PDB file of C-alpha atoms in Angstrom:
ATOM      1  CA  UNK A   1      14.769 -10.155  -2.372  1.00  0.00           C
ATOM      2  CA  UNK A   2      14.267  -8.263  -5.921  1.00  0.00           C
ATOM      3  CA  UNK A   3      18.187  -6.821  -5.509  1.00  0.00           C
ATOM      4  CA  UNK A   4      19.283 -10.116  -4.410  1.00  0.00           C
ATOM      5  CA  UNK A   5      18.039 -11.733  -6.928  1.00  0.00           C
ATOM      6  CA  UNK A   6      19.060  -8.954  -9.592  1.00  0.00           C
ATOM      7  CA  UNK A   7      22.873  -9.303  -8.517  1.00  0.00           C
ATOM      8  CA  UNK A   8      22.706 -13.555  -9.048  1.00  0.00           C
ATOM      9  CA  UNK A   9      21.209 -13.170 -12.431  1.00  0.00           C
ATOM     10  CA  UNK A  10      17.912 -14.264 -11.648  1.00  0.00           C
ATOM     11  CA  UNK A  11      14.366 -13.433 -13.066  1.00  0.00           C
ATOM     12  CA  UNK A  12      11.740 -11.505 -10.915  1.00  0.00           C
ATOM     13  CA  UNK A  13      10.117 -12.157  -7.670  1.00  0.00           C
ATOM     14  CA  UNK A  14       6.852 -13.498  -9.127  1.00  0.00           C
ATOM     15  CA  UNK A  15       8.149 -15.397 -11.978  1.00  0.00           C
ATOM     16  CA  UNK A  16       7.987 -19.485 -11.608  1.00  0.00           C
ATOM     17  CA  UNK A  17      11.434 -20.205 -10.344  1.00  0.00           C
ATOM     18  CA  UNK A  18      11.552 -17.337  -8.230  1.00  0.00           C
ATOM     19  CA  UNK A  19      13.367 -18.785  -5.226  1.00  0.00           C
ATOM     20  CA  UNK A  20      16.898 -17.945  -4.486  1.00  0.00           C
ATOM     21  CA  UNK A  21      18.271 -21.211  -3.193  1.00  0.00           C
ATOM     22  CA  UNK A  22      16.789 -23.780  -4.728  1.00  0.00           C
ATOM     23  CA  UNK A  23      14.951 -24.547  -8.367  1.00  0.00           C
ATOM     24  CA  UNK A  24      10.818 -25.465  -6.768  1.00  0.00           C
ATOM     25  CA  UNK A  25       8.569 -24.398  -9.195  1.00  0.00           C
ATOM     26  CA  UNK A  26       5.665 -21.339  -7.394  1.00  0.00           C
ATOM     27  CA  UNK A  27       3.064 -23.883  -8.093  1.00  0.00           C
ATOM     28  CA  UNK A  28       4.762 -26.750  -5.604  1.00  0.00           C
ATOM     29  CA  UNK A  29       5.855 -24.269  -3.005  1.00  0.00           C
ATOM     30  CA  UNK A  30       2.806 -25.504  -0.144  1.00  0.00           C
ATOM     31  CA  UNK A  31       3.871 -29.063  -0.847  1.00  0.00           C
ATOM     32  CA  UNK A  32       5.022 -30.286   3.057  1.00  0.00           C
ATOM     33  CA  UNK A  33       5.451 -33.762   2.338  1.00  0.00           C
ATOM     34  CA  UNK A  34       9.072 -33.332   1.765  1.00  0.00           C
ATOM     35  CA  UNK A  35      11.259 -33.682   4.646  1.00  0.00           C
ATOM     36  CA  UNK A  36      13.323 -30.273   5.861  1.00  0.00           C
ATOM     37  CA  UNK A  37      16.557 -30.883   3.773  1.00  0.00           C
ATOM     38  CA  UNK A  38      14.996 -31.921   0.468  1.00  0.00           C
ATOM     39  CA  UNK A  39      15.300 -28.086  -0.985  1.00  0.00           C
ATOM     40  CA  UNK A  40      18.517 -28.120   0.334  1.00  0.00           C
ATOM     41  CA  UNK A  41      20.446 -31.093  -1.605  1.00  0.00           C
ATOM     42  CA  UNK A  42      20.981 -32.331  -5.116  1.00  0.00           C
ATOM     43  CA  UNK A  43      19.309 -31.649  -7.690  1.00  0.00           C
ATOM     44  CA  UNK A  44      16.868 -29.579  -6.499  1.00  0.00           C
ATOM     45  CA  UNK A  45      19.292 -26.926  -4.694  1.00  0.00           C
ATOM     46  CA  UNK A  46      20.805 -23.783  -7.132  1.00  0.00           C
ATOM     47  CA  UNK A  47      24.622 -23.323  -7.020  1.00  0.00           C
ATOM     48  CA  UNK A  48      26.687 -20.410  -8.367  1.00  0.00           C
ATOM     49  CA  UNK A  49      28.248 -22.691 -11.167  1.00  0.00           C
ATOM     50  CA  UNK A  50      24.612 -24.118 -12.348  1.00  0.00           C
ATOM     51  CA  UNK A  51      23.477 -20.256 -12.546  1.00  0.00           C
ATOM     52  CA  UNK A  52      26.292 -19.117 -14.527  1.00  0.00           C
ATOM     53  CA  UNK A  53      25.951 -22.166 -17.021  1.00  0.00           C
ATOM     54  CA  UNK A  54      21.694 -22.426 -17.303  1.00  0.00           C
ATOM     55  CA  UNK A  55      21.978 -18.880 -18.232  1.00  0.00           C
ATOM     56  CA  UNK A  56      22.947 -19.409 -21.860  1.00  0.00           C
ATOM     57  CA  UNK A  57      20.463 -22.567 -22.172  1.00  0.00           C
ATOM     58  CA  UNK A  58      16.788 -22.839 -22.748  1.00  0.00           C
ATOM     59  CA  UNK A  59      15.606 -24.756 -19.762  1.00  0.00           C
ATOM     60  CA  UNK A  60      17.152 -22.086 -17.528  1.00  0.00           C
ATOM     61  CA  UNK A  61      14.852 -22.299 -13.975  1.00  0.00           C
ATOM     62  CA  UNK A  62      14.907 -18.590 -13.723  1.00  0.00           C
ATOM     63  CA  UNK A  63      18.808 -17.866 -14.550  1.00  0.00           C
ATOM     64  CA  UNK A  64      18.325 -14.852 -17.195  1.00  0.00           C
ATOM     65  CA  UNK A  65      21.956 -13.175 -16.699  1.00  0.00           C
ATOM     66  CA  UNK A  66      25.417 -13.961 -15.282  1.00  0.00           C
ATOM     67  CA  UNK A  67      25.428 -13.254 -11.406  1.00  0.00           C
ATOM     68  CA  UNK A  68      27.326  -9.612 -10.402  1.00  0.00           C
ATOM     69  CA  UNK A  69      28.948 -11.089  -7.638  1.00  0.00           C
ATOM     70  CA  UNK A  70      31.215 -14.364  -7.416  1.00  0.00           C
ATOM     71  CA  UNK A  71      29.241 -15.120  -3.916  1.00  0.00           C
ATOM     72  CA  UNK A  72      27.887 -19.037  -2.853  1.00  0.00           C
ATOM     73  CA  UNK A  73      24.584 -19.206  -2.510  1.00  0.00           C
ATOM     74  CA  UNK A  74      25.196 -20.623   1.045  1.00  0.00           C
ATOM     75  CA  UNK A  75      26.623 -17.197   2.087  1.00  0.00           C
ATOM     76  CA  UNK A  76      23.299 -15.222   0.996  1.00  0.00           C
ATOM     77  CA  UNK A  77      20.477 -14.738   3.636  1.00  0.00           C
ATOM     78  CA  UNK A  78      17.652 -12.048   3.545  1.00  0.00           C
ATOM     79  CA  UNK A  79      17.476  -9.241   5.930  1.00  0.00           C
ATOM     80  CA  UNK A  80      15.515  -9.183   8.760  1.00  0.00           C
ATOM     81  CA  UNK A  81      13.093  -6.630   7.681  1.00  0.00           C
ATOM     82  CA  UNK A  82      12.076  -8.887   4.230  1.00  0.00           C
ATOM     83  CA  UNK A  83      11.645 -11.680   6.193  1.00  0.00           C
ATOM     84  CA  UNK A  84       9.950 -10.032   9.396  1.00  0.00           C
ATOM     85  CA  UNK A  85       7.547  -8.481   6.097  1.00  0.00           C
ATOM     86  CA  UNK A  86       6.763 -11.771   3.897  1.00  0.00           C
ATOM     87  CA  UNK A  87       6.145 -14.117   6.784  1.00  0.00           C
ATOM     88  CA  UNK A  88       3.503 -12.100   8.602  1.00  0.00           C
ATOM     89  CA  UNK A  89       1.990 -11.301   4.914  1.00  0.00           C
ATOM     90  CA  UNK A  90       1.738 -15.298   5.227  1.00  0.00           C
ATOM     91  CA  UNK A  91       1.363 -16.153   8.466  1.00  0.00           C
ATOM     92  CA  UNK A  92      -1.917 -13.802   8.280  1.00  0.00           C
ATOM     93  CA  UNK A  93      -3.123 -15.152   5.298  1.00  0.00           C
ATOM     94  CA  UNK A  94      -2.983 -18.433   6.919  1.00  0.00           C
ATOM     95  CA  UNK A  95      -4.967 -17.181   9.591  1.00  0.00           C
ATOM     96  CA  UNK A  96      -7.709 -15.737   7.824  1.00  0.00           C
ATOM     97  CA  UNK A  97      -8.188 -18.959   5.594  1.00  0.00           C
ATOM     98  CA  UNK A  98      -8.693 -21.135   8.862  1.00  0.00           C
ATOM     99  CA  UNK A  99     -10.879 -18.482  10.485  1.00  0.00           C
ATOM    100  CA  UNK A 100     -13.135 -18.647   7.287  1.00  0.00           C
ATOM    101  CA  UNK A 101     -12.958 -22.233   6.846  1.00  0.00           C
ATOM    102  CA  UNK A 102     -14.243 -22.474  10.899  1.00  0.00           C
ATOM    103  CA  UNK A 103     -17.171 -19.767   9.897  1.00  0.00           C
ATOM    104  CA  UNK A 104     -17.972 -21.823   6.612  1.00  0.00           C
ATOM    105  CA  UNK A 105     -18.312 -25.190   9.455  1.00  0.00           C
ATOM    106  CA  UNK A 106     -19.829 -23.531  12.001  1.00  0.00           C
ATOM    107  CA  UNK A 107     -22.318 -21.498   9.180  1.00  0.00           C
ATOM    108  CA  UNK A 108     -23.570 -25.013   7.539  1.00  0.00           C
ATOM    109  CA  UNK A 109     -25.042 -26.154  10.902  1.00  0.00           C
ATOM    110  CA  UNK A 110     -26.947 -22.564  11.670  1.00  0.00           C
ATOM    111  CA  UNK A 111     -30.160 -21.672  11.205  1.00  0.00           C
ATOM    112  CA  UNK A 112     -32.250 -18.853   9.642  1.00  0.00           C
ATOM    113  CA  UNK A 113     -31.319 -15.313  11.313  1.00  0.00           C
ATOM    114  CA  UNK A 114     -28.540 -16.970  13.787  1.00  0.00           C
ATOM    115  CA  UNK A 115     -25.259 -14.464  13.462  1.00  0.00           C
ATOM    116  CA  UNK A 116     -22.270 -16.149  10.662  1.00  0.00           C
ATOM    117  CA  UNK A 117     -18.935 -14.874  10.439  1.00  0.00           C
ATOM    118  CA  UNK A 118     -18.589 -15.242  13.920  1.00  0.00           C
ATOM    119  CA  UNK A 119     -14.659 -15.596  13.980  1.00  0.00           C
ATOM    120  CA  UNK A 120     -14.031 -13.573  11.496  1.00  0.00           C
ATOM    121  CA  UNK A 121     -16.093 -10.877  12.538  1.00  0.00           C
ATOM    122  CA  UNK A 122     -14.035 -11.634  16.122  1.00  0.00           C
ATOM    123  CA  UNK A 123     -10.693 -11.617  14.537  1.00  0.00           C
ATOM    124  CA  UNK A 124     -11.456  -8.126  13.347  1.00  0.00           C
ATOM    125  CA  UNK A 125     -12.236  -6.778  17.060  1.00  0.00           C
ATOM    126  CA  UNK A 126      -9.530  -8.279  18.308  1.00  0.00           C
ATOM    127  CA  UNK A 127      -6.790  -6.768  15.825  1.00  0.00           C
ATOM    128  CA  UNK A 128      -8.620  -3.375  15.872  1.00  0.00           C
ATOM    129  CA  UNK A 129      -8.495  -3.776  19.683  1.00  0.00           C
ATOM    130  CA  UNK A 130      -4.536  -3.233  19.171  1.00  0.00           C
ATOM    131  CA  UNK A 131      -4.599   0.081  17.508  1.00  0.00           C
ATOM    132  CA  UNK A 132      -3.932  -1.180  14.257  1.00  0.00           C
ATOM    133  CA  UNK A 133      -6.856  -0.320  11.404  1.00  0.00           C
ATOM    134  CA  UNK A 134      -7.883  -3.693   9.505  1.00  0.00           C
ATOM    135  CA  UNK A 135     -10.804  -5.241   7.599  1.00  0.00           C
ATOM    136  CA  UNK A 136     -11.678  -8.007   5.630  1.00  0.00           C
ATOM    137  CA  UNK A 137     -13.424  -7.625   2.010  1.00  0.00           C
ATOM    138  CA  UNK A 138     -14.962  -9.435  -0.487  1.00  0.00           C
ATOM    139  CA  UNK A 139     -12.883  -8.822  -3.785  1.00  0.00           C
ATOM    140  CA  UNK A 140     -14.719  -6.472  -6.729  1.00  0.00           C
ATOM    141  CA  UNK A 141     -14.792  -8.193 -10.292  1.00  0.00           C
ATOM    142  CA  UNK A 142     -14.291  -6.070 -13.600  1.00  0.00           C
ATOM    143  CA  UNK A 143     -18.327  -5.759 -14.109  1.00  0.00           C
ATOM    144  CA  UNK A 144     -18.177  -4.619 -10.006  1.00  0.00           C
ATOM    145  CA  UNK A 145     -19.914  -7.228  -8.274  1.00  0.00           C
ATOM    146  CA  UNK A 146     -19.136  -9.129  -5.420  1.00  0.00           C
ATOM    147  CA  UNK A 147     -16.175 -12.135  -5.958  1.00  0.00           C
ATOM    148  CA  UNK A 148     -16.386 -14.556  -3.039  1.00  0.00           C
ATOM    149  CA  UNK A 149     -12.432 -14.184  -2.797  1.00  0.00           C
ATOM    150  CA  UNK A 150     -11.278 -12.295   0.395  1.00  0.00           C
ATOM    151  CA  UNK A 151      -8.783  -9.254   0.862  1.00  0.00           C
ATOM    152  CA  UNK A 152      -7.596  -7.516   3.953  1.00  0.00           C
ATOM    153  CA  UNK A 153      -5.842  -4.664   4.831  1.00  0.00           C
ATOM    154  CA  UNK A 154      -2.444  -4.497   4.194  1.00  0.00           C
ATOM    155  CA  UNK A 155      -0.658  -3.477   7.412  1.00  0.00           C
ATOM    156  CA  UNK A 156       2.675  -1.448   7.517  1.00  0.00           C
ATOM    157  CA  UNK A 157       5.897  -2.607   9.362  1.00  0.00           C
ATOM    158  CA  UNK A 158       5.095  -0.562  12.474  1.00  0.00           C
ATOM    159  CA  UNK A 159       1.708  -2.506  12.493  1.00  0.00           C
ATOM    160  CA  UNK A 160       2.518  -5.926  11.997  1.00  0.00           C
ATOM    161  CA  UNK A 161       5.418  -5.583  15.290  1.00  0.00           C
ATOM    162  CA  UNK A 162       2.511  -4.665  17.400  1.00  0.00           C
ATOM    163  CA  UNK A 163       0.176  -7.336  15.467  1.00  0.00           C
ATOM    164  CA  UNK A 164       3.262 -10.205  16.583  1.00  0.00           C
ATOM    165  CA  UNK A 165       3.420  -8.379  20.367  1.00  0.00           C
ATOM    166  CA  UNK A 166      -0.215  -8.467  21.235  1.00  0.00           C
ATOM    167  CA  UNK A 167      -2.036 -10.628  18.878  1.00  0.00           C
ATOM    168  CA  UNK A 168      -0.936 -14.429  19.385  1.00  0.00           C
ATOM    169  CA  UNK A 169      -2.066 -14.159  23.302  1.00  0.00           C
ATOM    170  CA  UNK A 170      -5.899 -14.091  21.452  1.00  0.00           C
ATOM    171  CA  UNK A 171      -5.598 -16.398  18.333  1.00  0.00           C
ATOM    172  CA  UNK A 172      -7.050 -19.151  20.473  1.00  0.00           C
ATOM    173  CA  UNK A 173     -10.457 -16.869  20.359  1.00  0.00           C
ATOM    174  CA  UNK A 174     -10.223 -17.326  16.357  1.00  0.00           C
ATOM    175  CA  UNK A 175      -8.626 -20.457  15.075  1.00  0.00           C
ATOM    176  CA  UNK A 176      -8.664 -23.824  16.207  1.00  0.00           C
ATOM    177  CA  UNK A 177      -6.558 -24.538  19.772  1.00  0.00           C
ATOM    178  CA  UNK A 178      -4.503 -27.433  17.977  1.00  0.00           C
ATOM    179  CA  UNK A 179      -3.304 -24.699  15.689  1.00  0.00           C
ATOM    180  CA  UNK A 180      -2.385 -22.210  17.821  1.00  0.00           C
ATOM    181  CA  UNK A 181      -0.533 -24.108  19.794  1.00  0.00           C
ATOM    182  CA  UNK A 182       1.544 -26.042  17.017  1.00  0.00           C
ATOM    183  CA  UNK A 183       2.637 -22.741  14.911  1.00  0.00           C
ATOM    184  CA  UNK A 184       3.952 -21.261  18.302  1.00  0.00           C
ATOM    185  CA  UNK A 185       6.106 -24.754  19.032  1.00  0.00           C
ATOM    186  CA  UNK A 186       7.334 -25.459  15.427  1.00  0.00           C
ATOM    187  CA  UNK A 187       7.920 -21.644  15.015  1.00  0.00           C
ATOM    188  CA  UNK A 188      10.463 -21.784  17.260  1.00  0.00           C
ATOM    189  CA  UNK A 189      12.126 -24.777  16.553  1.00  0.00           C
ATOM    190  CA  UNK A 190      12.849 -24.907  12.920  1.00  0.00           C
ATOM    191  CA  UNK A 191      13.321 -21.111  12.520  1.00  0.00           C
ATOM    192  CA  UNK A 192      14.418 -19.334  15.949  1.00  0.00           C
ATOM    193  CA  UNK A 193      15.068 -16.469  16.308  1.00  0.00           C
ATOM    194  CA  UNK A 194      14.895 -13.633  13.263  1.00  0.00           C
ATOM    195  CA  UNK A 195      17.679 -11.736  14.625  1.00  0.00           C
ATOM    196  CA  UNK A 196      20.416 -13.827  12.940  1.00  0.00           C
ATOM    197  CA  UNK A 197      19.657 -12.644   9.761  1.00  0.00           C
ATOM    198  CA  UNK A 198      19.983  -8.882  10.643  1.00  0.00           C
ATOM    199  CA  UNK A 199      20.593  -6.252   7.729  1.00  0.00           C
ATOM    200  CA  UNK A 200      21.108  -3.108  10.383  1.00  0.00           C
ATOM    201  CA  UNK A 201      24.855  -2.565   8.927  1.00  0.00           C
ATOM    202  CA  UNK A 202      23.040  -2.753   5.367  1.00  0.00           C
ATOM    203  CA  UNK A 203      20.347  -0.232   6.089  1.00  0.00           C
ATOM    204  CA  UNK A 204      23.031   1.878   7.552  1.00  0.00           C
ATOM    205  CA  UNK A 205      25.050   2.205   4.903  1.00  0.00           C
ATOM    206  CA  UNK A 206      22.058   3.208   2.850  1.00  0.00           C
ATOM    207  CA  UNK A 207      20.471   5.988   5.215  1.00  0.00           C
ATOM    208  CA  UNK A 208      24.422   7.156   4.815  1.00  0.00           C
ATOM    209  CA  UNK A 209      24.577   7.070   1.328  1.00  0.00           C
ATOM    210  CA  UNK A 210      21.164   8.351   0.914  1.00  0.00           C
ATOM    211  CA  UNK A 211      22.013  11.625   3.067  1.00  0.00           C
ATOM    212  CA  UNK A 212      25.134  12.289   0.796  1.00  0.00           C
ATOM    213  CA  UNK A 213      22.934  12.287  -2.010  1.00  0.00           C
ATOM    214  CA  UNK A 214      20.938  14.944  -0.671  1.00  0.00           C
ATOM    215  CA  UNK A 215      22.926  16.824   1.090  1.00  0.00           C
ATOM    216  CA  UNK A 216      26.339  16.721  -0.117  1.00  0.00           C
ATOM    217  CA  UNK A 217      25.918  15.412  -3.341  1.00  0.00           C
ATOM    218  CA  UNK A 218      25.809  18.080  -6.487  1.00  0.00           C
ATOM    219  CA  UNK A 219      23.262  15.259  -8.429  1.00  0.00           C
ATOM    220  CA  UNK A 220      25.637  14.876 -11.894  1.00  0.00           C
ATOM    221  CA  UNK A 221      27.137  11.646 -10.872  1.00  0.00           C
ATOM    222  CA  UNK A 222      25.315  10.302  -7.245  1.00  0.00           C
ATOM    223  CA  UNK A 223      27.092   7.303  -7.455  1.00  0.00           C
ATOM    224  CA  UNK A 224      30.389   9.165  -7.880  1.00  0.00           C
ATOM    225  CA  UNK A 225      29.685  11.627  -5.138  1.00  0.00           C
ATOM    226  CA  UNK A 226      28.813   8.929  -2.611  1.00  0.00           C
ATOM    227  CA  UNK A 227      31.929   6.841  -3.061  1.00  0.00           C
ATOM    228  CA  UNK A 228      34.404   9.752  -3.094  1.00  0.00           C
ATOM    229  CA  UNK A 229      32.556  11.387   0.171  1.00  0.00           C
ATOM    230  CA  UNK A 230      33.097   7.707   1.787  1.00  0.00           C
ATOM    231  CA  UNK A 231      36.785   7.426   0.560  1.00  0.00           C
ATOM    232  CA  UNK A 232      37.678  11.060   2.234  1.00  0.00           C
ATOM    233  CA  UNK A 233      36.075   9.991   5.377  1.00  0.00           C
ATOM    234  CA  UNK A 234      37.662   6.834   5.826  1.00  0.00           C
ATOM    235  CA  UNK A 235      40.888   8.086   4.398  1.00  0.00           C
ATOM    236  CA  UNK A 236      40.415  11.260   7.267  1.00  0.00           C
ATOM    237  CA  UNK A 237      39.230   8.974  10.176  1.00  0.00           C
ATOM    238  CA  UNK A 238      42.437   8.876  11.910  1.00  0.00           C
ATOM    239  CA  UNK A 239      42.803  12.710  11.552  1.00  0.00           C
ATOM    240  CA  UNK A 240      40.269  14.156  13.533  1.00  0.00           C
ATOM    241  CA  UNK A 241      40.435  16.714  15.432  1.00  0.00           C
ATOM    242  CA  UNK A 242      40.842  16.475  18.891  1.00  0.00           C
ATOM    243  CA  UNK A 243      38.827  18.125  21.799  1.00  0.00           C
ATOM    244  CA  UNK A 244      40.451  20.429  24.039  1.00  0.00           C
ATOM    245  CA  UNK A 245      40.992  19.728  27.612  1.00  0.00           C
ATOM    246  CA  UNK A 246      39.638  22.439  30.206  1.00  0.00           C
ATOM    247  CA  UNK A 247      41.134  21.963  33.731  1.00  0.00           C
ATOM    248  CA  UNK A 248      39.423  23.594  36.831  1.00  0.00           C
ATOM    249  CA  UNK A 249      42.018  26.057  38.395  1.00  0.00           C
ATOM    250  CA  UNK A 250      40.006  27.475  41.438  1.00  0.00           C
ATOM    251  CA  UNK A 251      38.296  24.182  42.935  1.00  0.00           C
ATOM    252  CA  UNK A 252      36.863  26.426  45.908  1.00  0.00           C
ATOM    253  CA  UNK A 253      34.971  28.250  43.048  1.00  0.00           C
ATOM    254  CA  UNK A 254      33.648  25.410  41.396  1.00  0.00           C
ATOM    255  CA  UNK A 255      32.696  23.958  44.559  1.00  0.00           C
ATOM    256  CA  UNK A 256      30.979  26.632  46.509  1.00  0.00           C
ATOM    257  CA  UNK A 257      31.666  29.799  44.955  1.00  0.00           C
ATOM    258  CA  UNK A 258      29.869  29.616  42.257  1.00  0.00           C
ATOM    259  CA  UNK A 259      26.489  28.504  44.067  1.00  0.00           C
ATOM    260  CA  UNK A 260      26.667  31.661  46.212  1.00  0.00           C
ATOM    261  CA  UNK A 261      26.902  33.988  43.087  1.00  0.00           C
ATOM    262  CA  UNK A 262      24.148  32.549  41.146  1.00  0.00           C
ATOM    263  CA  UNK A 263      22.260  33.332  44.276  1.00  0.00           C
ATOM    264  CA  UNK A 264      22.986  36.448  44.546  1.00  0.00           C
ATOM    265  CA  UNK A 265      22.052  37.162  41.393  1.00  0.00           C
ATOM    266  CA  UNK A 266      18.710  35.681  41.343  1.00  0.00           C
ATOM    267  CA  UNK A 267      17.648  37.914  44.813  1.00  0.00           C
ATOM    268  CA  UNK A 268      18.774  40.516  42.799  1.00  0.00           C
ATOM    269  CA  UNK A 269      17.178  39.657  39.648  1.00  0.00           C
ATOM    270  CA  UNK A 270      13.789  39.141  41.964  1.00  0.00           C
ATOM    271  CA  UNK A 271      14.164  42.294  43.541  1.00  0.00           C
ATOM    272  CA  UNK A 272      14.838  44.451  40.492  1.00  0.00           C
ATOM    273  CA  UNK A 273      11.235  42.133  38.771  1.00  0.00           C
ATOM    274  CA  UNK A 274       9.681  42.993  41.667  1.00  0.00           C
ATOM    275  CA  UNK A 275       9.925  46.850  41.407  1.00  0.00           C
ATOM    276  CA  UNK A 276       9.166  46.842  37.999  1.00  0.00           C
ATOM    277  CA  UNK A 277       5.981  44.570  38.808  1.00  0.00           C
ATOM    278  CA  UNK A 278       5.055  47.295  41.427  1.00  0.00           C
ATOM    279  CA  UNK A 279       6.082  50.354  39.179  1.00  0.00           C
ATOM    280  CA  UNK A 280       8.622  51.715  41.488  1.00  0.00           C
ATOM    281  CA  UNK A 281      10.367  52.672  38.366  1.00  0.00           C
ATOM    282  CA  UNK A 282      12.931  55.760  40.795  1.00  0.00           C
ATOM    283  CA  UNK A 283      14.013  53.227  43.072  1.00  0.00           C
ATOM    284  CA  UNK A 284      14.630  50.477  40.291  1.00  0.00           C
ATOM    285  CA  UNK A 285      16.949  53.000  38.581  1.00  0.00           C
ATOM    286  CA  UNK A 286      18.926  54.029  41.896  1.00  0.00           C
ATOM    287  CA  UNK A 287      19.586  50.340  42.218  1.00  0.00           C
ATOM    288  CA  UNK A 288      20.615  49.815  38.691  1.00  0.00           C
ATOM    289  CA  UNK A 289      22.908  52.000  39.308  1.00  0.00           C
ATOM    290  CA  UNK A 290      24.140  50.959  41.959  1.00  0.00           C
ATOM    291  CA  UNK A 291      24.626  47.628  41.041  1.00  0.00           C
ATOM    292  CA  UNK A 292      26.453  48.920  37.476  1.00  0.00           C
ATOM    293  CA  UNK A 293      28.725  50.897  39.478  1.00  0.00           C
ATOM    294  CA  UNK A 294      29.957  47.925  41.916  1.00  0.00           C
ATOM    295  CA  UNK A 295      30.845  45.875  39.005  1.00  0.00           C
TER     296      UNK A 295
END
């Protein structure tokens, strides 16, 4: 999101009109009363044109620079990875806030010495239970005491794929049923299937261009050396060379021969290990002999 944002001439990811494809200010961003194509039509929606003319004003909604690329905003999507990344970041943050909000419910009604932080306490086990390292804090202030905001662990890419494999057959053991069962059903309809917004050829061409720079690259001008080793290949593509063609002349030798042989050499092999196992060391070099005269 940071590059794609770089190459339209926008301000930073955190900054307060940080989104891509339309102009909703960070603060308004949990608002759901607005129906599914609100973001997506006048005025609230960013074209190309309005970035390349808010630039230059004061009242810009994030536009800082001219955009790199001449591309509509229609035709830019994030890759999988980003978008596999920041909605399990939220999705999880989501779930801890309803876990805690169940504990605070189920807390008030407790008495003296009865167990709180049931859930959360469960949601814990049940994510360690996967394999994957994770805990729940309260957040430090500056003088180092206690803040009554949680943190968690902040799991890798690795972790969160098994997190979405074997964790959503056990959030009805944390948050409310109702919940669990809606995310699941309107997860799939509005959004589908991640896979449509693959960046695999992207990622490609950077593990290539990241191996020319350290391996064929003499580091004075990386750029340079990248896009001149990519011109020769593609320039050299249709000159390869060619692997030579070996045709079996003696089928009978490729078909039985050749079994027989390596037989006979590994009795012969056996016997020759076998003296030498049993120190018979005369007899091993009469058949040596033997066998380097017959060839």
């Amino acid at each position: 999101m940071k590059f794609l944002l770089m190459i339209l001439g926008l301000s930073s990811a955190t900054a307060d009109y940080a989104c891509l494809w339309c102009k909703i200010h960070k603060d308004n961003r949990w608002d759901t009363s607005k129906h599914m194509g609100y973001y997506n039509e006048e005025p609230i929606r960013r074209t190309l044109e309005e970035i390349k003319s808010l630039c230059h004003s004061k009242d810009n909604f994030g536009c800082i620079h001219q955009p790199l690329l001449d591309i509509p905003i229609t035709h830019i999507v994030p890759d999988e990875l980003h978008l596999l990344l920041r909605i399990t970041d939220k999705l999880l943050q989501n779930v801890i806030d309803e876990v805690l909000e169940r504990d605070a419910v189920e807390d008030f009604e407790k008495s003296r010495g009865q167990p709180k932080g049931v859930y959360l306490n469960r949601l814990v086990k049940e994510i360690n239970g996967l394999g994957i390292s994770f805990s729940v804090w309260n957040k430090r202030n500056a003088d180092g005491s206690e803040s009554q905001v949680k943190e968690f662990t902040s799991l890798l890419g690795f972790q969160k794929k098994k997190l979405l494999y074997g964790f959503p057959s056990k959030l009805h053991e944390c948050i409310y049923p109702d919940t669990c069962a809606t995310v699941k059903k309107y997860g799939l309809i509005l959004h589908g299937c991640l896979k449509k917004f693959t960046g695999q050829g992207v990622e490609k061409n950077n593990d290539d261009a990241k191996r020319i720079l350290f391996q064929k690259s003499n580091k004075w001008d990386s750029a340079k050396d990248i896009l001149c080793t990519e011109s020769r290949q593609w320039d050299l593509k249709h000159h390869e060379r060619e692997k030579g063609t070996y045709t079996k002349r003696k089928l009978a030798y490729w078909d039985h021969d050749i079994r027989e042989i390596r037989k006979q050499n590994g009795q012969k092999l056996g016997l020759l290990l076998f003296l030498k196992m049993t120190h018979q060391i005369p007899l091993l070099r009469k058949i040596t002999a033997t066998l380097h005269s017959s060839s």
